Coordinates of C-alpha atoms in Angstrom, one line a residue:
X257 CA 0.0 0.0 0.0
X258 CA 1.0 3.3 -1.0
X259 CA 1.9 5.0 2.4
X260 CA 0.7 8.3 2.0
X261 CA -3.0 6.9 0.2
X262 CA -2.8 5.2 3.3
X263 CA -3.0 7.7 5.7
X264 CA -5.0 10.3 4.2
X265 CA -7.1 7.2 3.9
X266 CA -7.9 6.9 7.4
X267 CA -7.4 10.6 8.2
X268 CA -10.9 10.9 6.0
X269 CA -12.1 7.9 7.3
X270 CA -12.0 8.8 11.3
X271 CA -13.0 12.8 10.2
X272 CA -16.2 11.2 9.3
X273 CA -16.5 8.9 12.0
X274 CA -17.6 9.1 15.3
X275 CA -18.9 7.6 19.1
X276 CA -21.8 8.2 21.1
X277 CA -22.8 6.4 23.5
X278 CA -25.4 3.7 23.4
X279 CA -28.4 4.2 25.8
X280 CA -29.0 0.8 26.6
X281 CA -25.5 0.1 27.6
X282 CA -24.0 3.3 27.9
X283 CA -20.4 2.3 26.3
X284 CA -19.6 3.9 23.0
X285 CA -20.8 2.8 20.1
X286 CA -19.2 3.6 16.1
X287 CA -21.9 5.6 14.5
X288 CA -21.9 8.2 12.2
X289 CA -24.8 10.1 12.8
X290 CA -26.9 12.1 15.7
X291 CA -30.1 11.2 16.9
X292 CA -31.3 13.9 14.6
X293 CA -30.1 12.8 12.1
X294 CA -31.3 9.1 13.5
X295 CA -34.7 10.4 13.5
X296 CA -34.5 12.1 9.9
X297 CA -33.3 8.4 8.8
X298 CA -36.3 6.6 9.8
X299 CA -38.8 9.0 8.6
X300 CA -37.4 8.6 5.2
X301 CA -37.6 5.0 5.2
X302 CA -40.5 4.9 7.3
X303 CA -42.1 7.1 4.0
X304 CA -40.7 4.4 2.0
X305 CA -41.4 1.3 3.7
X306 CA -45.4 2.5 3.2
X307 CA -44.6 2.6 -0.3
X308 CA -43.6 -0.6 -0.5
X309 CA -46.0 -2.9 1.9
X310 CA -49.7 -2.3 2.0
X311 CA -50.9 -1.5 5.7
X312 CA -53.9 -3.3 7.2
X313 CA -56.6 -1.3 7.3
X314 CA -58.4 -2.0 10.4
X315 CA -58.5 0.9 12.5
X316 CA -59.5 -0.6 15.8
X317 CA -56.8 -3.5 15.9
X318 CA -54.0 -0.4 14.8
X319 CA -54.8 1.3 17.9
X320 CA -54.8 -1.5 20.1
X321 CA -51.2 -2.6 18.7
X322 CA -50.0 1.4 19.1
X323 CA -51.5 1.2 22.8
X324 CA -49.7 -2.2 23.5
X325 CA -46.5 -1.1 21.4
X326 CA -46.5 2.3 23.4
X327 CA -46.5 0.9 27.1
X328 CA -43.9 -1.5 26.0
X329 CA -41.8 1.5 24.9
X330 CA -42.5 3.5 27.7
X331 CA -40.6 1.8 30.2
X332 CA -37.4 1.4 27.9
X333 CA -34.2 2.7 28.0
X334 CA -35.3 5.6 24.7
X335 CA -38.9 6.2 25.9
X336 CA -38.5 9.8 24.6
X337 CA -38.6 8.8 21.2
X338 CA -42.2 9.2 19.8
X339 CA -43.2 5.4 18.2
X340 CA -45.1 4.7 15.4
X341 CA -46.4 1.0 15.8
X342 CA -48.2 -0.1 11.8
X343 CA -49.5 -3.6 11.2
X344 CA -48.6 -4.5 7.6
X345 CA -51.3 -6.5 5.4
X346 CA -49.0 -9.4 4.4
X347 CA -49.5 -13.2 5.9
X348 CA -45.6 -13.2 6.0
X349 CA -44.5 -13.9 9.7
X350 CA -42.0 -11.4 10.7
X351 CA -41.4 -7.6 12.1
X352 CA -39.1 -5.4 11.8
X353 CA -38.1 -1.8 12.9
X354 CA -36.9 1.4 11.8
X355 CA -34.0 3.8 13.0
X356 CA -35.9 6.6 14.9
X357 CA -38.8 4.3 16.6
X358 CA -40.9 3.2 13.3
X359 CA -42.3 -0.7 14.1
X360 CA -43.8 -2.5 11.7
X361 CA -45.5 -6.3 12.2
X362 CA -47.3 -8.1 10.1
X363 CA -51.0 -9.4 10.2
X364 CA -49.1 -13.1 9.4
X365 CA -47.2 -12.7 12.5
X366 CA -50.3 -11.4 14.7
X367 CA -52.7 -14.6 13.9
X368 CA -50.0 -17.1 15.6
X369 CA -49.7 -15.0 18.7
X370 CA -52.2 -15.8 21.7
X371 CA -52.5 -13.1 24.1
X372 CA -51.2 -9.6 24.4
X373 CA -48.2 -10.4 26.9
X374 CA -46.7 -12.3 23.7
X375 CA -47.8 -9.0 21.5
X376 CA -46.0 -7.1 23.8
X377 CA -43.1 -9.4 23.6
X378 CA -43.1 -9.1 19.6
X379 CA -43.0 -5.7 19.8
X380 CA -40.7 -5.5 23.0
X381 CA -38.0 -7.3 21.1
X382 CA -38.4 -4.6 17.9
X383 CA -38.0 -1.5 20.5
X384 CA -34.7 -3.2 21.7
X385 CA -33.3 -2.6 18.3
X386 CA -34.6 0.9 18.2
X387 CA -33.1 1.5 22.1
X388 CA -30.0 -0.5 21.0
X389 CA -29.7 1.6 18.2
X390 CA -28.7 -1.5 16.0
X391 CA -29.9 0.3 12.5
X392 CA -27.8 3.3 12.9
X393 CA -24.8 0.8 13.9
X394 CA -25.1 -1.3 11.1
X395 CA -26.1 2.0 8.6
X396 CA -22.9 3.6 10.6
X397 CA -20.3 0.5 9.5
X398 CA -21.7 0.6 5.9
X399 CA -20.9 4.1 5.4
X400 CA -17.5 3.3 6.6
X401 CA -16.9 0.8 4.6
X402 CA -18.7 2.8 1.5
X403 CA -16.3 5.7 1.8
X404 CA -13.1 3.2 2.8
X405 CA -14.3 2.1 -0.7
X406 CA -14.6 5.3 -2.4
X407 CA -10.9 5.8 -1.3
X408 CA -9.1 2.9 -2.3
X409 CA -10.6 3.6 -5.7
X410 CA -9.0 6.5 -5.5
X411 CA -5.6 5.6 -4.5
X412 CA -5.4 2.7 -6.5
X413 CA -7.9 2.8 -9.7
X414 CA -9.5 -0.3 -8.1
X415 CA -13.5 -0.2 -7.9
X416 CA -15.1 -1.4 -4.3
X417 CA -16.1 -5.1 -4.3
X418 CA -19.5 -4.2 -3.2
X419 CA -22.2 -1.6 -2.2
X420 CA -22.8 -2.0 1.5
X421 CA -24.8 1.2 1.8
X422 CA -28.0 -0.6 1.4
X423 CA -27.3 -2.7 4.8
X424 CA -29.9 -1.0 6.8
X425 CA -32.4 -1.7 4.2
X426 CA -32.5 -5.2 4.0
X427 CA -31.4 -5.8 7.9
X428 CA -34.6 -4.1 9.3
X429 CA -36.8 -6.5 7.3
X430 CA -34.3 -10.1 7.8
X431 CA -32.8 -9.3 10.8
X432 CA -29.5 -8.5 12.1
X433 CA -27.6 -11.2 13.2
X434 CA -26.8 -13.3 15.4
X435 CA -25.7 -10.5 18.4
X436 CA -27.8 -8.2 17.9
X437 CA -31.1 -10.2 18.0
X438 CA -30.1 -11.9 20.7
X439 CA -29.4 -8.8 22.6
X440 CA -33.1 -7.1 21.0
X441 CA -34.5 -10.4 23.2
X442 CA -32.8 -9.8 26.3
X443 CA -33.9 -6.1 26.2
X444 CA -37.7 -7.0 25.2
X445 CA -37.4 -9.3 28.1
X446 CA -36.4 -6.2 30.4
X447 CA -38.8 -4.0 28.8
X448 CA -42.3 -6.8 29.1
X449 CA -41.2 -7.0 32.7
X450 CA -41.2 -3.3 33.5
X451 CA -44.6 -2.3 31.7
X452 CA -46.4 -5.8 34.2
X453 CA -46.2 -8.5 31.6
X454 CA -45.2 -12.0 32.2
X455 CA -41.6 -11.9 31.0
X456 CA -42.2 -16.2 30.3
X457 CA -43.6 -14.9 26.9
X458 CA -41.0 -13.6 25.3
X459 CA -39.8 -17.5 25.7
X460 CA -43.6 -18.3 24.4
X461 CA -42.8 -16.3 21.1
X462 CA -39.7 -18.3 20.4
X463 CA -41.4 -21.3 20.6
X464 CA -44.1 -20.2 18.4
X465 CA -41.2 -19.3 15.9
X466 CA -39.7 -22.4 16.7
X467 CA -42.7 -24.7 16.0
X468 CA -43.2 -22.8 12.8
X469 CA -39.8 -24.5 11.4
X470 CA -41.0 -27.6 12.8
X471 CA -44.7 -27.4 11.3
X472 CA -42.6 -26.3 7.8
X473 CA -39.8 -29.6 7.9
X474 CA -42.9 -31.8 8.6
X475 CA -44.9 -30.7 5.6
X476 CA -41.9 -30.1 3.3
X477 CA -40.7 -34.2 4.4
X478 CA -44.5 -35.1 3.9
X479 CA -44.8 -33.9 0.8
X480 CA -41.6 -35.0 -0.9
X481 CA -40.0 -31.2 -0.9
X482 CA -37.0 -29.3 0.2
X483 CA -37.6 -27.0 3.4
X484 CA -37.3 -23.8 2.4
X485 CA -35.3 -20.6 5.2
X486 CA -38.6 -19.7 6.6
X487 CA -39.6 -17.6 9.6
X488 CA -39.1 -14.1 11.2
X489 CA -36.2 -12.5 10.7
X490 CA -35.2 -16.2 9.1
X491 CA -32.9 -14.6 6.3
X492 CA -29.6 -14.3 7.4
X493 CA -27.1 -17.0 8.2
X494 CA -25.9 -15.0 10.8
X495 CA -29.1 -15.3 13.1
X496 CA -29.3 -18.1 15.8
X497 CA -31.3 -20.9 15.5
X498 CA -34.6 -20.8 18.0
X499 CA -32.9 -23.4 19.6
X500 CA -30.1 -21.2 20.7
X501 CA -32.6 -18.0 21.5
X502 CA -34.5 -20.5 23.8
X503 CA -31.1 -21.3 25.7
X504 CA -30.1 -18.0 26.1
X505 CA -33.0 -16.0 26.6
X506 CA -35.0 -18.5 29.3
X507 CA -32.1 -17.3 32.4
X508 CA -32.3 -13.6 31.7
X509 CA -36.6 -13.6 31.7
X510 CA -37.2 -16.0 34.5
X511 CA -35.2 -13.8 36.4
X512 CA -37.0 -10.7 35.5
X513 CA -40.2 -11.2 37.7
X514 CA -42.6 -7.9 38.3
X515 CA -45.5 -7.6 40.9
X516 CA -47.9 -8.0 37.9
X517 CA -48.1 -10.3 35.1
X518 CA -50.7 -9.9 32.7
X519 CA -50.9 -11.9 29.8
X520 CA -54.7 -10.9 28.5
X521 CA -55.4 -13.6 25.9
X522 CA -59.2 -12.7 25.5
X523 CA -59.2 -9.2 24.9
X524 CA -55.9 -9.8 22.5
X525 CA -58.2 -12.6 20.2
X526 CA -61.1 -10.4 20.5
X527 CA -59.0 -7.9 18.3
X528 CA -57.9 -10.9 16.0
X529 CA -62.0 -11.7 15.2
X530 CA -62.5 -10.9 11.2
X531 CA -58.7 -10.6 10.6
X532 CA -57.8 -13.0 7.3
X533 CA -55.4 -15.7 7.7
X534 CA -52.5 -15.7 4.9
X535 CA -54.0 -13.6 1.6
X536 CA -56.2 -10.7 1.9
X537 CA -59.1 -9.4 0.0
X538 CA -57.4 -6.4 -1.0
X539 CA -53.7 -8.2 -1.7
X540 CA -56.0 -11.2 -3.8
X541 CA -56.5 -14.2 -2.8
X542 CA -55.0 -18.1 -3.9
X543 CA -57.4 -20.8 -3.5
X544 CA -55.7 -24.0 -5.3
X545 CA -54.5 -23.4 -8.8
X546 CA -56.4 -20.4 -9.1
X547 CA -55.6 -16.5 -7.8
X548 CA -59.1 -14.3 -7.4
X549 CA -58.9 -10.7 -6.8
X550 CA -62.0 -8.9 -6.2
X551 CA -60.9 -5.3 -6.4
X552 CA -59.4 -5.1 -9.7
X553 CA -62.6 -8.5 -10.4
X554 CA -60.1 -10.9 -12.1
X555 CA -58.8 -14.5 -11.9
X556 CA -55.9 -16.1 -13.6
X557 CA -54.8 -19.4 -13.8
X558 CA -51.3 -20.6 -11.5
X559 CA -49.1 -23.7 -13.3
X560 CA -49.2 -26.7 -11.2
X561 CA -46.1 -26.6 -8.5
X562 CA -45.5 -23.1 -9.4
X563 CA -45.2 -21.0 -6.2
X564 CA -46.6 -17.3 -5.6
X565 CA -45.4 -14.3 -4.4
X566 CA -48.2 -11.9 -3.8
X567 CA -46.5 -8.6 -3.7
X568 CA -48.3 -5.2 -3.8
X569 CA -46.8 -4.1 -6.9
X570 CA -47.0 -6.8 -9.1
X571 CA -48.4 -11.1 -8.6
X572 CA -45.3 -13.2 -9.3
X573 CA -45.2 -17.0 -10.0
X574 CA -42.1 -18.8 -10.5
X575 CA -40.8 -22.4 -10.1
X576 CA -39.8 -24.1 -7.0
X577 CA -36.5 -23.3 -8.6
X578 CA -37.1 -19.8 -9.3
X579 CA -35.6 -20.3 -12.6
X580 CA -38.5 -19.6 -14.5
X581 CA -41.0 -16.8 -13.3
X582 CA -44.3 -14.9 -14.7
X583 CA -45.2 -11.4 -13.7
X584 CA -48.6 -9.5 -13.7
X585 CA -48.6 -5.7 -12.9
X586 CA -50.2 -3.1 -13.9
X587 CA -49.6 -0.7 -17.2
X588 CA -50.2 2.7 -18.2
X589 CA -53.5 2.5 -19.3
X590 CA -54.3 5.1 -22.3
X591 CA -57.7 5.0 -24.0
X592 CA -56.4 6.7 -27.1
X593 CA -53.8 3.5 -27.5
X594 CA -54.6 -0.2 -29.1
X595 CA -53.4 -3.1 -26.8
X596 CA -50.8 -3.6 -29.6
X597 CA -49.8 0.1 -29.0
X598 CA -49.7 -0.4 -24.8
X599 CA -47.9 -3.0 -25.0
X600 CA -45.3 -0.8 -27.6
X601 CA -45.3 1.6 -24.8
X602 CA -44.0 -0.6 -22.2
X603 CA -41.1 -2.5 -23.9
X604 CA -39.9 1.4 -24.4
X605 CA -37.2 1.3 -27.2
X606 CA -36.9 -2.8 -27.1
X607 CA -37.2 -4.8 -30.2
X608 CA -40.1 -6.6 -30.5
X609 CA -40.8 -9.9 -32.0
X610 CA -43.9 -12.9 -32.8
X611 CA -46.3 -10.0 -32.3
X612 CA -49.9 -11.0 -32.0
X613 CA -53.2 -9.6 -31.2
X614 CA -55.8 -11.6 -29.4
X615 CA -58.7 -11.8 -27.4
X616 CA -59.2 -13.0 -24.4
X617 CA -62.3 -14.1 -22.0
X618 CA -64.2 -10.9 -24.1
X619 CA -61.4 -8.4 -23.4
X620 CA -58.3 -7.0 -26.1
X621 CA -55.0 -8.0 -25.9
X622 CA -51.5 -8.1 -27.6
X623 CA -48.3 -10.6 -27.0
X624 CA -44.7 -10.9 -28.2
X625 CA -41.6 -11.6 -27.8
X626 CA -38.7 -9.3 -26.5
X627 CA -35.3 -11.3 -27.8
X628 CA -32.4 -11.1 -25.9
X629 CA -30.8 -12.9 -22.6
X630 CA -32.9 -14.0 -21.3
X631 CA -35.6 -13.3 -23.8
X632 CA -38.7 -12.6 -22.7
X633 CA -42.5 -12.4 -23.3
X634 CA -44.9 -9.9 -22.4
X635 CA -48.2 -9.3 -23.2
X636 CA -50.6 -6.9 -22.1
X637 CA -54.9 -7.0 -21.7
X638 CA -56.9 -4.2 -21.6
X639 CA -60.2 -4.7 -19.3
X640 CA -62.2 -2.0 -19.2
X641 CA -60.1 0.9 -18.4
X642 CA -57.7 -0.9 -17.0
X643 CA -54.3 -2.6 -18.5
X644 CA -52.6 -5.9 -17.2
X645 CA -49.4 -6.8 -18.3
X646 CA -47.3 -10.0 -18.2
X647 CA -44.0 -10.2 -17.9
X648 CA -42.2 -14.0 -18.1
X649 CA -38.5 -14.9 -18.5
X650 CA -36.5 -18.0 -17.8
X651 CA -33.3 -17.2 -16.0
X652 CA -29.3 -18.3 -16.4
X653 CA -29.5 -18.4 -20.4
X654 CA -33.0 -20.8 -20.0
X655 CA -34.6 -21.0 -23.2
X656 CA -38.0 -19.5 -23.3
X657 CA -39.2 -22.5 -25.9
X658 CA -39.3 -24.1 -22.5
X659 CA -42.0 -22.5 -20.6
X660 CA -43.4 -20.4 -23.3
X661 CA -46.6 -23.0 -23.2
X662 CA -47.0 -22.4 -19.6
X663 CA -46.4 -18.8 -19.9
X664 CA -49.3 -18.4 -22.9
X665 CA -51.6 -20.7 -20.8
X666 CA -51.7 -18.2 -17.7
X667 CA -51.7 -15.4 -20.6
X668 CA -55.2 -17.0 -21.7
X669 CA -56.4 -18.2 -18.2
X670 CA -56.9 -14.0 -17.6
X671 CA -60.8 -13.6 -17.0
X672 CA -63.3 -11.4 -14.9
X673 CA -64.7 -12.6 -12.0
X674 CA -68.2 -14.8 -12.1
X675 CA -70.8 -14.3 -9.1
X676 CA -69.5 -17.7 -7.9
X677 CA -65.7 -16.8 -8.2
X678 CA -66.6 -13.6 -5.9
X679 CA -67.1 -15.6 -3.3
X680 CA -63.9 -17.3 -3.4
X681 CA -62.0 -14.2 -3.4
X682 CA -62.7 -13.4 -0.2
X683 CA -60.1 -14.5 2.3
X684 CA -60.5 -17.3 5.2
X685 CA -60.8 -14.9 8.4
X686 CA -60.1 -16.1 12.1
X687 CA -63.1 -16.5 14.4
X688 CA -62.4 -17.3 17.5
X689 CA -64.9 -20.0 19.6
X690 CA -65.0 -21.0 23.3
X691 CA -64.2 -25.0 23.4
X692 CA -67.1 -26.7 24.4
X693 CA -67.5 -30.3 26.4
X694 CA -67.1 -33.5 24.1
X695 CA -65.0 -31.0 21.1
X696 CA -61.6 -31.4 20.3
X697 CA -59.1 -29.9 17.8
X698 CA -60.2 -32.8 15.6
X699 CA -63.5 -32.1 15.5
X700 CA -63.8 -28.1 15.5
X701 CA -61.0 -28.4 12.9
X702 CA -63.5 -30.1 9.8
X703 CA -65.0 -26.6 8.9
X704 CA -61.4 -24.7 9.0
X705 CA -61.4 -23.3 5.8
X706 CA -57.6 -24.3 5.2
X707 CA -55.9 -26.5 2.6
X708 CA -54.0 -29.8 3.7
X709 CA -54.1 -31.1 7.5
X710 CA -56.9 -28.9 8.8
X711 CA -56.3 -30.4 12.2
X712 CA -52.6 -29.5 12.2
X713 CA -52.9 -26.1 11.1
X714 CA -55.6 -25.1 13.7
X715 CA -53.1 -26.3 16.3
X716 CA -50.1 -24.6 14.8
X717 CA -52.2 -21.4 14.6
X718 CA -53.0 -21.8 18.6
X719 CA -49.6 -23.3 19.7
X720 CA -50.9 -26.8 20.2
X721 CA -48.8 -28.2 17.4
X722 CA -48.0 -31.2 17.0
X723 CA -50.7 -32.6 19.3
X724 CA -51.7 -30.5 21.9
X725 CA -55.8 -30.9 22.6
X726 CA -57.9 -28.1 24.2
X727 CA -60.2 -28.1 26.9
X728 CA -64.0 -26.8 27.5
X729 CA -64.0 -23.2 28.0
X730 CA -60.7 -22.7 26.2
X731 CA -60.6 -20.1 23.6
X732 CA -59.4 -20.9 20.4
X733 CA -58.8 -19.5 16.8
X734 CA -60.4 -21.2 13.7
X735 CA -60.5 -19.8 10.2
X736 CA -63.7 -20.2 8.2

């Protein structure tokens, strides 16, 4: 290394840098940034994260999570920040958090939770990061690395292996590794304790996590598949197994035992009554090989053993591999234009080829082919004033002769809803039922309206899985 690069290097570097000291533990912490400038952070990304996932619109269950979220935060080591607490309308099971006090959980994540003391843990856990300030540490190191980057090119004409400036982004939604999670359950531990909830649930909501990777190896061995990284925060290699957060976490909450220790299970499921169970109305529903949305009143077909991912921008299917993948979204719609011209439109300046016009279930469309690598084909259908496009690929230099028959048969499948298809576009919703004598899981589970084991869902969804059995007067969720 050059010697003089070298030192202006760090020179730069450590005029940039800076400590502050960490409220939870009060040692000093590498960050780069103030708690203004903390705060400025996650109302950006907090504008952006609405952008991005759909929020569940059901006012009284948002205030009851802000209420829950706001006593938890009260009594932690930053209860000056002002917290938003949002739940997200996705069935995915996770939560995540925002520099500055922004908490986000999803609906997925709510239905396997059974009282309010396990809410509270949830949420207890995600204010830990904010009090830990474990965004602005890990946005803090990826600056430093960026601009240790940004150097080197300098002094050397040699490009930085990678981007790191997009760590925060990805680490509030998958997690943050192994330490840092570990620490967020130690602090939500401290923090159910001092707001009067039993500290043992925190423990309970590791379990639940943990039984959901059990529940998914079962059916994935069951069914002949591979198990696929599910779970909250589930992303990142670095993050322990349950198994290890169980170990760890158990000493520290047992310990931590307050006067009170509420747990509230009925008034928590009374707020869960109504609330739908995986797909929502407004996010469309999948019901077999079918998808049904009744806001935008279509239905397409899905390929057998394809897999969906039901974002709010655009419905994506793909293989289990994910090598091949079909995309519907929707286009510019201009009245003035033909299908043939949309479709023109979209594509922008790319070269179009196999161009054909169609029609489709009563409604206009066009098709083609966009060559290239990977080539790809789009189409577009224009339904009412409305205009769906399709975009299909298959990846690592796949030919599209491949799939191109399954890509043209969920092309034609496109169709407006019937009365009877209206009906199945609305989700499965949890209503919970006080146990009666002579019922069990068994039983009460033959009207779930959920594919596969009925029986072992129901108990998954009330922490009974693999075989636990209720008793009359218990209170448990179903899904019809």
């Amino acid at each position: 290394m050059n010697i003089r690069v070298g030192i202006a290097m760090l020179v730069a570097l450590a005029s940039l840098c800076g400590c502050a000291v960490n409220p939870v533990t009060g040692s000093s912490d590498f960050v780069m940034m103030s708690e203004k400038d903390e705060l400025s952070l996650g109302s950006k990304a907090y504008q952006q994260v609405l952008q991005q996932y759909p929020i569940y619109q059901d006012e009284k269950l948002r205030a009851y999570v802000q209420q829950v979220g706001e006593k938890v935060a009260s009594n932690s080591h930053r209860s000056n920040l002002q917290y938003q607490f949002s739940v997200v309308d996705s069935g995915d099971i996770n939560a995540f958090a925002l520099p500055g006090g922004y908490i986000f959980i999803n609906r997925g994540l709510l239905a396997y939770l059974n009282s309010e003391a396990e809410l509270a843990a949830v949420l207890g856990h995600e204010v830990g990061h904010v009090t830990a300030r474990h965004g602005v540490r890990q946005q803090s190191q990826a600056q430093a690395w960026n601009i240790l980057g940004q150097l080197v090119a300098i002094g050397t004409g040699v490009g930085a292996a990678g981007d790191l400036t997009n760590v925060v982004g990805s680490a509030v939604v998958t997690g943050y590794g192994r330490d840092m999670e570990l620490e967020a359950d130690g602090l939500g531990a401290q923090y159910l304790a001092r707001s009067g909830y039993d500290p043992q649930a925190m423990i309970q909501v590791i379990e639940v996590l943990k039984t959901q990777d059990v529940f998914a190896r079962d059916q994935a061995a069951k069914n002949g598949q591979p198990v696929k990284a599910a779970g909250y925060h589930g992303l990142f290699d670095t993050h322990p197994d349950h198994d290890t957060r169980l170990q760890q976490v158990v000493g520290p909450a047992h310990a931590l035992q307050a006067p009170q220790q509420q747990v509230n299970q009925k008034v928590f499921l009374q707020h869960l009554e109504g609330m739908p169970v995986g797909d929502s109305a407004d996010q469309g529903v999948r019901r077999g090989q079918r998808f049904y949305h009744s806001g935008l009143d279509f239905t397409v077909a899905i390929p057998q053993g394809w897999e969906v991912l039901n974002r709010p921008d655009a419905l994506v299917m793909h293989t289990v591999d994910k090598q091949a993948f079909i995309a519907l979204t929707m286009a510019d719609y201009d009245e003035r234009l033909t299908p043939e011209e949309i479709l023109r439109k979209e594509v922008g300046n790319q070269r179009l080829s196999m161009q054909e016009s169609f029609n489709q279930a009563g409604f206009s469309g066009a098709t083609a082919v966009v060559p290239g690598q990977p080539a790809k084909r789009v189409a577009v259908i224009v339904k009412n004033k409305e205009a769906f496009m399709f975009v299909a690929a298959v990846k690592d230099r796949g030919s599209l002769e491949s799939q191109d028959d399954q890509f043209m048969a969920v092309i034609h499948s496109f169709r407006a809803l019937t009365k009877e298809q209206l009906k199945l576009a609305q989700p499965a919703v949890i209503h919970v039922v006080a146990v009666k004598s002579g019922q069990s899981v068994e039983s009460l589970a033959q009207t779930a309206d959920l594919p596969g084991d009925k029986a072992a869902r129901i108990r998954l969804l009330n922490g009974l899985y693999p075989s636990g059995e209720v008793k009359p007067g218990a209170l448990l969720k179903l899904v019809r």
